[in-house]
XYZ file of C-alpha atoms in Angstrom:
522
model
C -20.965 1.305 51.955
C -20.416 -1.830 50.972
C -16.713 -1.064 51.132
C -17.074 -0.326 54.740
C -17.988 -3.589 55.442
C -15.600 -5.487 53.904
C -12.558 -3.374 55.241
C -14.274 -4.216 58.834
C -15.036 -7.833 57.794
C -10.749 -8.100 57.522
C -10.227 -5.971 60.878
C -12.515 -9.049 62.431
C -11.217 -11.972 60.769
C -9.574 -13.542 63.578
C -13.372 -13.312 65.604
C -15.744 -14.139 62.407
C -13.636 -17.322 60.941
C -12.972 -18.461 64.790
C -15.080 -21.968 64.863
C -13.220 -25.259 64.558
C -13.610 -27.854 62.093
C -15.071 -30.924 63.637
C -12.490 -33.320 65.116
C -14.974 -35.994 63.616
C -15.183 -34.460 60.621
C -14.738 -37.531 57.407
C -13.478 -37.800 54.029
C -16.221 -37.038 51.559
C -15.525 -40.376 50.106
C -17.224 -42.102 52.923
C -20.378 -39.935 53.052
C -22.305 -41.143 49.817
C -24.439 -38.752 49.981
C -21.514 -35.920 49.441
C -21.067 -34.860 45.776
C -17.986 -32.809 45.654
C -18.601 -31.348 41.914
C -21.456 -30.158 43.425
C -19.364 -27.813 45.351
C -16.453 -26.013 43.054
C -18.192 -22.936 42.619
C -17.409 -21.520 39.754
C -15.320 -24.612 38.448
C -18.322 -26.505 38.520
C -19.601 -28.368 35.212
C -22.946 -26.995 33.995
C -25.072 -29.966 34.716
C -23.921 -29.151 38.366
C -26.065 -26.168 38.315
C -28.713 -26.810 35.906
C -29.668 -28.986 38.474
C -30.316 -26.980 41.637
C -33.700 -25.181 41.964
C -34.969 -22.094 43.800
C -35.934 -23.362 46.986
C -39.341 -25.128 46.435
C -40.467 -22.351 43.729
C -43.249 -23.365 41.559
C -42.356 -22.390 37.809
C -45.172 -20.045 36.292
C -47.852 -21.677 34.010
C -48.013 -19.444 30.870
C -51.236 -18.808 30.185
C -53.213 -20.216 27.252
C -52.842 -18.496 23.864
C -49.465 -16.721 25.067
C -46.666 -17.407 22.485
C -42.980 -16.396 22.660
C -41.907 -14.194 19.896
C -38.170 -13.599 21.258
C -35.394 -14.731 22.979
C -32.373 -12.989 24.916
C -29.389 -15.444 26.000
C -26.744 -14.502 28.327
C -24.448 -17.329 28.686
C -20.913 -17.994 29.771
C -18.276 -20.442 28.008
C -18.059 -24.102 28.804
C -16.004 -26.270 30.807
C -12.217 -24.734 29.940
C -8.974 -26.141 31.206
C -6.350 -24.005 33.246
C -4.871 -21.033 32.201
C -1.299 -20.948 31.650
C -0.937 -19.266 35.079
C -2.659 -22.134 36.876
C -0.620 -24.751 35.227
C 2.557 -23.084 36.270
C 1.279 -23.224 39.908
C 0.517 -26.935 39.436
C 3.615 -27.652 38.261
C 5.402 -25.873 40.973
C 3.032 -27.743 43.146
C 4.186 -31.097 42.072
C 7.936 -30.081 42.757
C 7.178 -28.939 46.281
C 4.861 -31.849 47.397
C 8.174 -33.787 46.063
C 10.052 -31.891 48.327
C 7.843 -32.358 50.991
C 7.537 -36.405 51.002
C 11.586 -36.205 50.814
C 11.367 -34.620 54.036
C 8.416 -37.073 55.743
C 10.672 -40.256 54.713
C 13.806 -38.480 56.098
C 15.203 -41.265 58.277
C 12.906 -43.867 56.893
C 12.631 -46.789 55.279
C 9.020 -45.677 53.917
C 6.291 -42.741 53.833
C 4.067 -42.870 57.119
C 0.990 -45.219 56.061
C -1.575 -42.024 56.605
C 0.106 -40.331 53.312
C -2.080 -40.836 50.343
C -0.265 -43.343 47.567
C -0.728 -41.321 44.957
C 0.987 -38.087 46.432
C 4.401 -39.928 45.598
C 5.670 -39.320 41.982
C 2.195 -37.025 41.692
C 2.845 -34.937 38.378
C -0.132 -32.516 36.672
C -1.831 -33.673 34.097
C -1.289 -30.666 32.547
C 2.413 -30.731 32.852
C 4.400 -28.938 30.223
C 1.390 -27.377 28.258
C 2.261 -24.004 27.230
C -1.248 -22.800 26.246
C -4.355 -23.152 28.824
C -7.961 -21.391 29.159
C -9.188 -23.384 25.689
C -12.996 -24.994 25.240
C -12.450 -28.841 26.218
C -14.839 -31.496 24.971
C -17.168 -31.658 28.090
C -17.366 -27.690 27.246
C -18.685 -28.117 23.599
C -20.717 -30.602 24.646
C -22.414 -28.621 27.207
C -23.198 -25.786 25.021
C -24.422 -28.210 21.640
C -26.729 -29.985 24.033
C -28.204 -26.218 25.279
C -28.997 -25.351 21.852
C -30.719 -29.049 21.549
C -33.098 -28.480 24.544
C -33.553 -25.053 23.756
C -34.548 -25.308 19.938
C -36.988 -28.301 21.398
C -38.458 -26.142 24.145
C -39.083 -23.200 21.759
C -39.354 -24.847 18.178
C -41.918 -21.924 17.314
C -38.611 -19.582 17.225
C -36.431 -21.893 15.074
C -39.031 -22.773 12.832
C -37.296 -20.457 9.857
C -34.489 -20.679 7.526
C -31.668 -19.550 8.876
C -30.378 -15.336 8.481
C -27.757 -13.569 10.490
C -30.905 -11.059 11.330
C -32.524 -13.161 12.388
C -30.614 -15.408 14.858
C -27.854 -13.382 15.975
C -24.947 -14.649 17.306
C -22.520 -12.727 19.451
C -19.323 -14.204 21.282
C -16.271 -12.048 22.998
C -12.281 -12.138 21.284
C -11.865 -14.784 23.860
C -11.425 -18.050 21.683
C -13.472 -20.177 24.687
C -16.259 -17.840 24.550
C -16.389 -18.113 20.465
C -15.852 -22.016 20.545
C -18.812 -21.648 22.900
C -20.943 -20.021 20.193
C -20.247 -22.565 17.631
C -21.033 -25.564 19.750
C -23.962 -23.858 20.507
C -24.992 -22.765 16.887
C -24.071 -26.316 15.454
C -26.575 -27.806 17.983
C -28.997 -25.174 17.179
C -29.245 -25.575 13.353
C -28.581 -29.374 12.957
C -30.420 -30.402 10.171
C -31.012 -27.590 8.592
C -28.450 -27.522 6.398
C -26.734 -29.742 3.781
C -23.088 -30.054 5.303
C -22.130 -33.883 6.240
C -24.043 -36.315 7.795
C -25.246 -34.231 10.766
C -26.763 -31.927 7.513
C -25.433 -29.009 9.369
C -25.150 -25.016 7.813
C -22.560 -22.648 8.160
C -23.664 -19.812 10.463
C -22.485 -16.850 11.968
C -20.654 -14.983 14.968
C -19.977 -11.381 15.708
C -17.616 -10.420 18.076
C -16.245 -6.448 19.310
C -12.992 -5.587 19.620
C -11.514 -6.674 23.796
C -11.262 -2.691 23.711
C -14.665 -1.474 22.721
C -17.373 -4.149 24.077
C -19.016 -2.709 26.589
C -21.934 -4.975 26.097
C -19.931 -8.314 26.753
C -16.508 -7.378 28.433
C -17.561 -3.825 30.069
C -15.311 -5.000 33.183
C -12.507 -4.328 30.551
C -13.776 -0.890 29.820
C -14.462 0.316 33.012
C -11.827 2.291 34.956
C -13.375 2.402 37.927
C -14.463 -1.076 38.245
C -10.567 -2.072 37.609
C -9.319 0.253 40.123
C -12.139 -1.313 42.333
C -11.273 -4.661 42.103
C -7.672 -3.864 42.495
C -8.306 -2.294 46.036
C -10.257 -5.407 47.374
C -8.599 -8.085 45.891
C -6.055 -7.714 48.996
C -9.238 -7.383 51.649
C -10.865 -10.838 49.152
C -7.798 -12.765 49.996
C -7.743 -11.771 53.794
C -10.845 -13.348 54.060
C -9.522 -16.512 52.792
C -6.859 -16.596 55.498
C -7.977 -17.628 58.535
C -9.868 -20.588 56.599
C -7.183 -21.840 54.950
C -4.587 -21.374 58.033
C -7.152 -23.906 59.701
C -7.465 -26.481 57.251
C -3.664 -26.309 56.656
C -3.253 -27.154 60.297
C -5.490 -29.592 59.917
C -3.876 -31.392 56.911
C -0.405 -31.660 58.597
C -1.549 -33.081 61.851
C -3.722 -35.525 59.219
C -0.939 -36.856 56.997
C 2.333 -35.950 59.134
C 3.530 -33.808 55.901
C 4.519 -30.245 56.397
C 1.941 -27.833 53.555
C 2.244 -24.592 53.596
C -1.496 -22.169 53.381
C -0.053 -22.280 49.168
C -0.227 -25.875 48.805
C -3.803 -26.048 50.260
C -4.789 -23.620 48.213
C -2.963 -25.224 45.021
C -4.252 -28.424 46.383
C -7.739 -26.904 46.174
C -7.787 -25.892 42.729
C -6.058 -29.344 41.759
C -9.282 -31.099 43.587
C -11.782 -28.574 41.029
C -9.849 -29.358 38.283
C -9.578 -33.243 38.594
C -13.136 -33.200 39.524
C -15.063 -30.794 36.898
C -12.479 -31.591 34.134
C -11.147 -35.265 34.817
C -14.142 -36.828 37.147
C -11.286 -37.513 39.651
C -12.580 -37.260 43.259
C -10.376 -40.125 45.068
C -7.162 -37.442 44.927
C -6.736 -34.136 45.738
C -10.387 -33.660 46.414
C -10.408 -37.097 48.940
C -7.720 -35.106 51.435
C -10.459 -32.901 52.402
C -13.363 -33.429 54.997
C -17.130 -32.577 53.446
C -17.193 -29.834 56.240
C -13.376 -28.273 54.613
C -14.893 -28.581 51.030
C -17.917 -26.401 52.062
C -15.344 -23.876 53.283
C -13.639 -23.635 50.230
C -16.884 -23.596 48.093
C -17.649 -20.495 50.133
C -14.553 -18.688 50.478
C -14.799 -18.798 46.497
C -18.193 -17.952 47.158
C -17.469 -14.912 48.603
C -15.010 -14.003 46.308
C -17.266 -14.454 43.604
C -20.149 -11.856 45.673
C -17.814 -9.282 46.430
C -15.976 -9.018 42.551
C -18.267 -9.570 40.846
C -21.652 -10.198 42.284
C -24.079 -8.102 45.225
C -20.569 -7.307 47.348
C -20.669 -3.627 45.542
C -22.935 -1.627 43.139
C -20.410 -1.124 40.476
C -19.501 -4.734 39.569
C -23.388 -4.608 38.034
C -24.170 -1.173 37.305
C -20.965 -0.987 34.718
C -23.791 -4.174 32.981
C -26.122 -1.549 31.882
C -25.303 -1.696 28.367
C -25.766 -5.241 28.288
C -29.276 -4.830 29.906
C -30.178 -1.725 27.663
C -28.994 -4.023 24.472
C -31.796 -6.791 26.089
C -34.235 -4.751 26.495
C -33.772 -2.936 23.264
C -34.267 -6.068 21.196
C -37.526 -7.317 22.924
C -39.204 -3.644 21.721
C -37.952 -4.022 18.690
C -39.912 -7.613 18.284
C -42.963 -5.716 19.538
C -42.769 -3.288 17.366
C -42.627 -5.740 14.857
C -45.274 -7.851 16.223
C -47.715 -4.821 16.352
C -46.642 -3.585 12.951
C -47.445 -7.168 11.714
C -44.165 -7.870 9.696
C -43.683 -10.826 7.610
C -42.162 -13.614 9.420
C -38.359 -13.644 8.395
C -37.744 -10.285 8.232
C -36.837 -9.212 12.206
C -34.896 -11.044 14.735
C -36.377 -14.000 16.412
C -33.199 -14.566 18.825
C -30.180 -12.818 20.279
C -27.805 -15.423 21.942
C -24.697 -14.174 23.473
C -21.444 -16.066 24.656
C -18.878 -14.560 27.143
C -17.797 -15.045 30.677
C -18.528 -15.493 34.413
C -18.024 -11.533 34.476
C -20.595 -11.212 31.822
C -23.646 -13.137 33.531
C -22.820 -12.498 37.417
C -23.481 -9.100 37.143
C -26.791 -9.504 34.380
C -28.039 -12.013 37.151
C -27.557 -8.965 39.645
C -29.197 -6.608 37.726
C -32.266 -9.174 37.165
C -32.285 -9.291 41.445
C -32.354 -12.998 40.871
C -30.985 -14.513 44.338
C -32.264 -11.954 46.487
C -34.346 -12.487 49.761
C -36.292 -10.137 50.868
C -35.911 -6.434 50.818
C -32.166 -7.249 49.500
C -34.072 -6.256 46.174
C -35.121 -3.077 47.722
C -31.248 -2.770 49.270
C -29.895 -3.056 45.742
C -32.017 -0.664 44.013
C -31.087 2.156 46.594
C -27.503 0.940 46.169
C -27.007 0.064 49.537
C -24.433 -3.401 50.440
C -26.051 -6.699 51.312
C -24.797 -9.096 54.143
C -22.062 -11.375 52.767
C -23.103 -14.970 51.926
C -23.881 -16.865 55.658
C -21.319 -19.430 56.483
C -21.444 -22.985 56.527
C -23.767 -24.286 57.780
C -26.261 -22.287 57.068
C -28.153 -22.270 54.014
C -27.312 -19.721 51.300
C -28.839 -18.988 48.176
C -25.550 -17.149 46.603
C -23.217 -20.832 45.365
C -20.925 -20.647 42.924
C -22.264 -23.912 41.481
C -25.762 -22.308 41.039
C -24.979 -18.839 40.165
C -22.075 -19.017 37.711
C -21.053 -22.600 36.570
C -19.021 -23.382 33.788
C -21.896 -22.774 30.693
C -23.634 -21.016 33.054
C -27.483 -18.365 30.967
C -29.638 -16.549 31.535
C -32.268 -16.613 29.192
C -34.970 -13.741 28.536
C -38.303 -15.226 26.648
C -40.712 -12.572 25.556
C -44.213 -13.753 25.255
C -47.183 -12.397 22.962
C -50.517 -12.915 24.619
C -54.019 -12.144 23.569
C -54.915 -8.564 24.624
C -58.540 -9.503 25.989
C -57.872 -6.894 28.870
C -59.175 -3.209 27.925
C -57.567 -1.794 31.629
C -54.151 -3.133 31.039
C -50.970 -1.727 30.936
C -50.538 -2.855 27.546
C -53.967 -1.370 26.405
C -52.778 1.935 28.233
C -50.071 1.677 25.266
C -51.585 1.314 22.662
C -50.649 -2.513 21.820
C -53.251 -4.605 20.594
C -51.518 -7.924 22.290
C -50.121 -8.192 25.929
C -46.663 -8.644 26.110
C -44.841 -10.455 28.893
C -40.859 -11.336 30.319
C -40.330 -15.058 31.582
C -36.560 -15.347 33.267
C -34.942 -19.157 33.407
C -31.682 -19.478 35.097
C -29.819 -22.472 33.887
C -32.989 -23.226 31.738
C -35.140 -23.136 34.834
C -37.444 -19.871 35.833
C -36.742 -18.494 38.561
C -38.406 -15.991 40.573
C -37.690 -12.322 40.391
C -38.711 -9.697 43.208
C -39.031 -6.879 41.027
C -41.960 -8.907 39.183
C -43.968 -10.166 42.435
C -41.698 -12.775 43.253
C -42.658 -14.588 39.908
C -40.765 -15.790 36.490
C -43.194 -14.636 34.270
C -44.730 -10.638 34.661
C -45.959 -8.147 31.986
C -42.826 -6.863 29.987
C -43.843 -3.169 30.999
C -43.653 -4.222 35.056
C -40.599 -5.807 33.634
C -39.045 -2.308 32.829
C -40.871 -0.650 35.042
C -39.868 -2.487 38.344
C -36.466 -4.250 37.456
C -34.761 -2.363 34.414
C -35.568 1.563 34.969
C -34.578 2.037 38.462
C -31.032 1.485 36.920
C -31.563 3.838 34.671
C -30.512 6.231 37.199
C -26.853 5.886 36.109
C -24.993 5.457 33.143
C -22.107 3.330 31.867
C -20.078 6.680 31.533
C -21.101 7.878 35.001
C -20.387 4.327 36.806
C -17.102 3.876 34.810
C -15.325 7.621 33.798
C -13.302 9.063 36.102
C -16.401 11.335 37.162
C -17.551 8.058 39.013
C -15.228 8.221 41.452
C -17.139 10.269 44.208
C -20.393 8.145 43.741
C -17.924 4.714 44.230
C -15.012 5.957 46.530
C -12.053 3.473 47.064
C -12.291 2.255 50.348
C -11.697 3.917 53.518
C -10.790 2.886 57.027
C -13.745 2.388 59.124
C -13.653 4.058 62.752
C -12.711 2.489 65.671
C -16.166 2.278 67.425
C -17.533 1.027 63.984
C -15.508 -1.808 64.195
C -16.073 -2.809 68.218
C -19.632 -2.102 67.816
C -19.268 -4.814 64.831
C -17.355 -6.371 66.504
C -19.770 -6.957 69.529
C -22.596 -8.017 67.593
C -20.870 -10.434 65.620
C -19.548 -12.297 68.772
C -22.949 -12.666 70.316
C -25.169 -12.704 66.908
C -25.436 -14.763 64.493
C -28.341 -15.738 61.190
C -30.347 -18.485 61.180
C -31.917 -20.151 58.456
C -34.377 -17.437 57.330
C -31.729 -14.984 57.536
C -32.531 -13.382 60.849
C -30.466 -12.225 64.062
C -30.207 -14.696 67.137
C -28.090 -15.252 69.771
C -24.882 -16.763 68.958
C -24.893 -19.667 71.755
C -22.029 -20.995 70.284
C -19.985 -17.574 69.836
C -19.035 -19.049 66.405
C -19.882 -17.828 63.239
C-alpha cells in the first residue's frame, strides 16, 4: 500500500509541490534566530540532534530501588567526510560554476554586484582526494564523549574490569563504523587501564563479514529490500523535482547566473558539508532563504521516510534480527539476575556501531516518532502519511531521527518484586524487570508501552517486539517475499483524481488533521 501512494504522490507532483516561495523570503544569515546545522538532515552533527526533545514529554522517574542491569546500544558512525562519489560531483561543480561566471561577465568589465565573492575561483575543499566516507575528528569526538556521559550516567554497569563478555563490542566492515567503536570504547574505559597518560586498555571489536550480517547490514542481505529501493529511488527523486525546479528559478533571477536543477542540488550538499563538517554557513548555505533550507531538509526528509524509515514495511521488518539479538541479550541478563550469578561472569553491555540504515529502521520497529494510531497503522503493516510540508510541524527530521552519531539505547532495569499480581510474579521472577528507551541519550516515549519511556520488559515484548514476530527475516527478504511486498504498481485513474481532489482542497494542520485548504497549497 504504501507503494500506491507514492506512485500517486509522483502522478500529483505538479498539484502537491505547487506553493511559491515567499517573494520576501531572506537569507538565513539575517534571521538570528535560524540555525542552518540544525537543518541537514541526515548530515547533521550529533549535538544537532541530541538536542531536540519530544515535544514537551516529561522523561519517566524510575522508581526507587530499580537498578539497571543491562544495556543495548544501537548507534550510527560519526561525522564522516564525502564519499569519493560526492567529491567527484564537487569537483565537477567547481568547473561548471567556473563556467557559469565566464558566461555572467561575458561583455563585462566585472561580475554583477548580486554574485556572491566567493563563487569566483570557488574550488572544494576536498579537491583531488581520492579516498572519502572516513571518521573525521568532530566524528571521534562525538562518539568518545558518548561513552563519557554514558559510563557517568550508568557507572553501576562499568563498575568491573574489563572482558570481551562482558562489554561487547560490535562494529560493521565499514572502517567509519569501526573507528566509531574505538572512539567510543577509548572513552568508555579511560582509566582503566595502564596505556599512556590517558591510562587507557586495549579492548575489543567484532565485526561479520559485509555478506553475512544480518544483524548490522541486513539491507545488504536482503533481496527484496534492494530490489525495493531500486524501484522507488526513481519515484524518491521525482519528488525532489518540482522543489528544486523552484528554488533553481529562484536562484537565477537572485544572482543573474544561469544553475541548472544539478548545481542546486550540488550546491545543497556543498552547504551540509561546509556546515556539519567545516562550520561554514556564510557560503553555499548563505544563497538560500530559511524558507528554501526547510525544503531541502524535507525533501531529504522524505527520502530518508520512504528508504529507509515508515514509507514501507520492509525497510524495518528486514531489522528483525537486530531486534531479536536485543531482546535476546536482556533475557539472558535476567536469567542471570534470577539465577544470581557472580558479578563478572555475564554481559553487562552490548554496544553496536553501524549506519543510518542500521538505526532508522530499529527506531521504526521501537514506533518511536509515531502519533497516534500510526503505531496501530504500522503493526497491521499498513503506509503512513508522508512527513507534512513546511510549515507545518513534523516529528519525522533528519536532524532528530538519524544524525551523524545518531543511538538508540535499550536500559534494562531490575526492580524490587513487592507486587504478588504482576506480570513478572505470573513468571516466576522474583524481581520486576523493566525497558527504558533514550533516543540520542534522551527517553522518549513509545506507544506500544502507554506512551511512556520506561514499561515492564514483558509489555515491552508483548506490545512492541512480538507483533513483529509475525514475519521473518527469510520471509521479508527471500524471494518468497515477493507477494507479501509487490514492486509497485500503477494506481487507477479514479485513484489518482479522487487523490487528486482531496489534496487540492485538504490539507493537515498542526495536530495532523484534515481542513480545508484555503490556500489550495500544500
Amino acid at each position: 500500500m504504501t507503494l500506491y501512494v507514492s506512485v500517486t504522490l509522483v502522478f500529483l507532483l505538479p498539484f502537491y509541490f505547487c506553493s511559491s516561495l515567499s517573494a520576501a523570503a531572506t537569507s538565513f544569515a539575517t534571521d538570528e534566530s535560524f540555525d542552518v546545522r540544525q537543518h541537514l538532515s541526515t548530515v547533521s552533527r550529533y549535538g544537532a540532534g541530541k538536542e531536540t526533545t519530544i515535544g514537551s514529554y516529561v522523561p519517566s522517574t524510575i522508581p526507587e530501588g530499580c537498578n539497571p542491569i543491562h544495556l543495548n546500544l544501537v548507534a550510527r558512525h560519526g561525522t564522516r567526510s564525502p564519499t569519493k562519489k560526492r567529491i567527484k560531483e564537487l569537483d565537477q561543480l567547481a568547473i561548471h560554476l567556473d563556467e557559469l561566471l565566464n558566461e555572467a561577465k561575458r561583455g563585462e568589465k566585472s561580475l554583477p554586484q548580486k554574485i556572491p565573492s566567493w563563487l569566483s575561483g570557488w574550488q572544494s575543499p576536498w579537491k583531488g582526494r581520492q579516498k572519502g566516507g572516513e571518521l573525521i575528528i568532530k566524528g571521534e569526538d562525538e562518539l568518545y564523549h558518548l561513552a563519557l556521559r554514558i559510563r557517568k550516567r550508568f557507572p553501576e554497569l562499568f563498575n568491573e574490569e574489563y572482558h570481551p563478555d562482558i562489554f561487547s563490542i560490535r562494529a560493521t566492515q565499514v572502517p567509519r563504523a569501526s573507528a566509531s567503536a574505538v572512539a567510543f570504547g577509548i572513552g568508555l574505559f579511560q582509566g582503566n587501564g595502564t596505556l599512556g597518560p590517558g591510562m587507557h586498555r586495549a579492548f575489543s571489536v567484532t565485526s561479520e563479514s559485509r555478506a553475512s550480517d544480518v544483524c548490522l547490514r541486513f539491507y545488504d542481505t536482503c533481496e527484496t529490500y534492494k530490489e525495493y529501493r531500486r524501484s522507488q529511488e526513481p519515484a524518491v527523486d521525482k519528488l525532489r523535482e518540482p522543489i528544486l525546479e523552484e528554488i533553481t528559478a529562484e536562484l537565477v533571477k537572485r544572482y543573474q547566473i544561469n544553475f541548472t536543477r544539478q548545481d542546486v542540488a550540488s550546491l545543497w550538499f556543498l552547504c551540509k558539508q561546509e556546515a556539519s563538517l567545516l562550520d561554514i554557513t556564510d557560503q553555499a548555505c548563505n544563497l538560500f532563504t530559511t524558507s528554501e533550507v526547510e525544503l531541502l531538509e524535507w525533501t531529504d526528509d522524505l527520502e530518508l521516510f520512504l528508504l529507509k524509515g515508515y514509507g514501507k514495511s520492509i525497510n524495518y521488518h528486514m531489522g528483525l534480527p537486530l531486534l531479536q539479538d536485543v531482546v535476546q541479550s536482556m533475557e539472558q541478563a535476567i536469567l542471570a539476575k534470577e539465577e544470581n550469578h557472580k558479578p563478572g561472569t555475564f554481559e553487562k553491555a552490548r554496544l553496536r556501531f553501524a549506519h543510518a540504515e542500521t538505526v532508522v529502521p530499529f527506531t521504526c520497529l521501537l514506533g518511536i516518532f509515531l502519533e497516534g494510531s500510526e503505531f496501530e497503522q504500522i503493526q497491521r503493516d499498513e503506509p503512513l502519511s508522508l512527513p507534512p510540508k513546511p510549515p507545518l510541524p513534523r516529528r519525522w527530521r533528519g536532524s532528530t531521527v538519524a544524525p551523524f552519531g545518531v543511538n538508540n539505547m535499550l536500559v534494562l532495569y531490575q526492580c524490587p518484586g513487592n507486587a504478588s499480581h504482576s506480570i513478572s510474579a505470573s513468571k516466576g521472577y522474583k524481581s520486576e524487570y523493566y525497558v527504558q528507551v533514550l533516543h540520542n541519550e534522551i527517553p522518549v516515549p513509545m506507544p506500544g508501552c502507554y506512551n511512556t519511556d520506561f514499561c515492564s520488559f514483558e509489555v515491552f515484548k508483548e506490545s512492541i517486539v512480538n507483533p513483529h514476530l509475525k514475519h521473518t527475516f527469510e520471509s521479508v527478504c527471500t524471494a518468497q517475499a515477493k507477494e507479501e511486498f509487490p514492486s509497485p504498481k500503477p494506481s487507477s485513474i479514479a485513484c489518482k483524481l479522487l487523490n487528486f481532489i482531496r489534496s487540492f482542497f485538504f490539507q493537515r494542520d498542526s495536530y495532523g488533521n484534515a481542513k480545508i485548504n484555503q490556500k489550495n497549497e500544500l
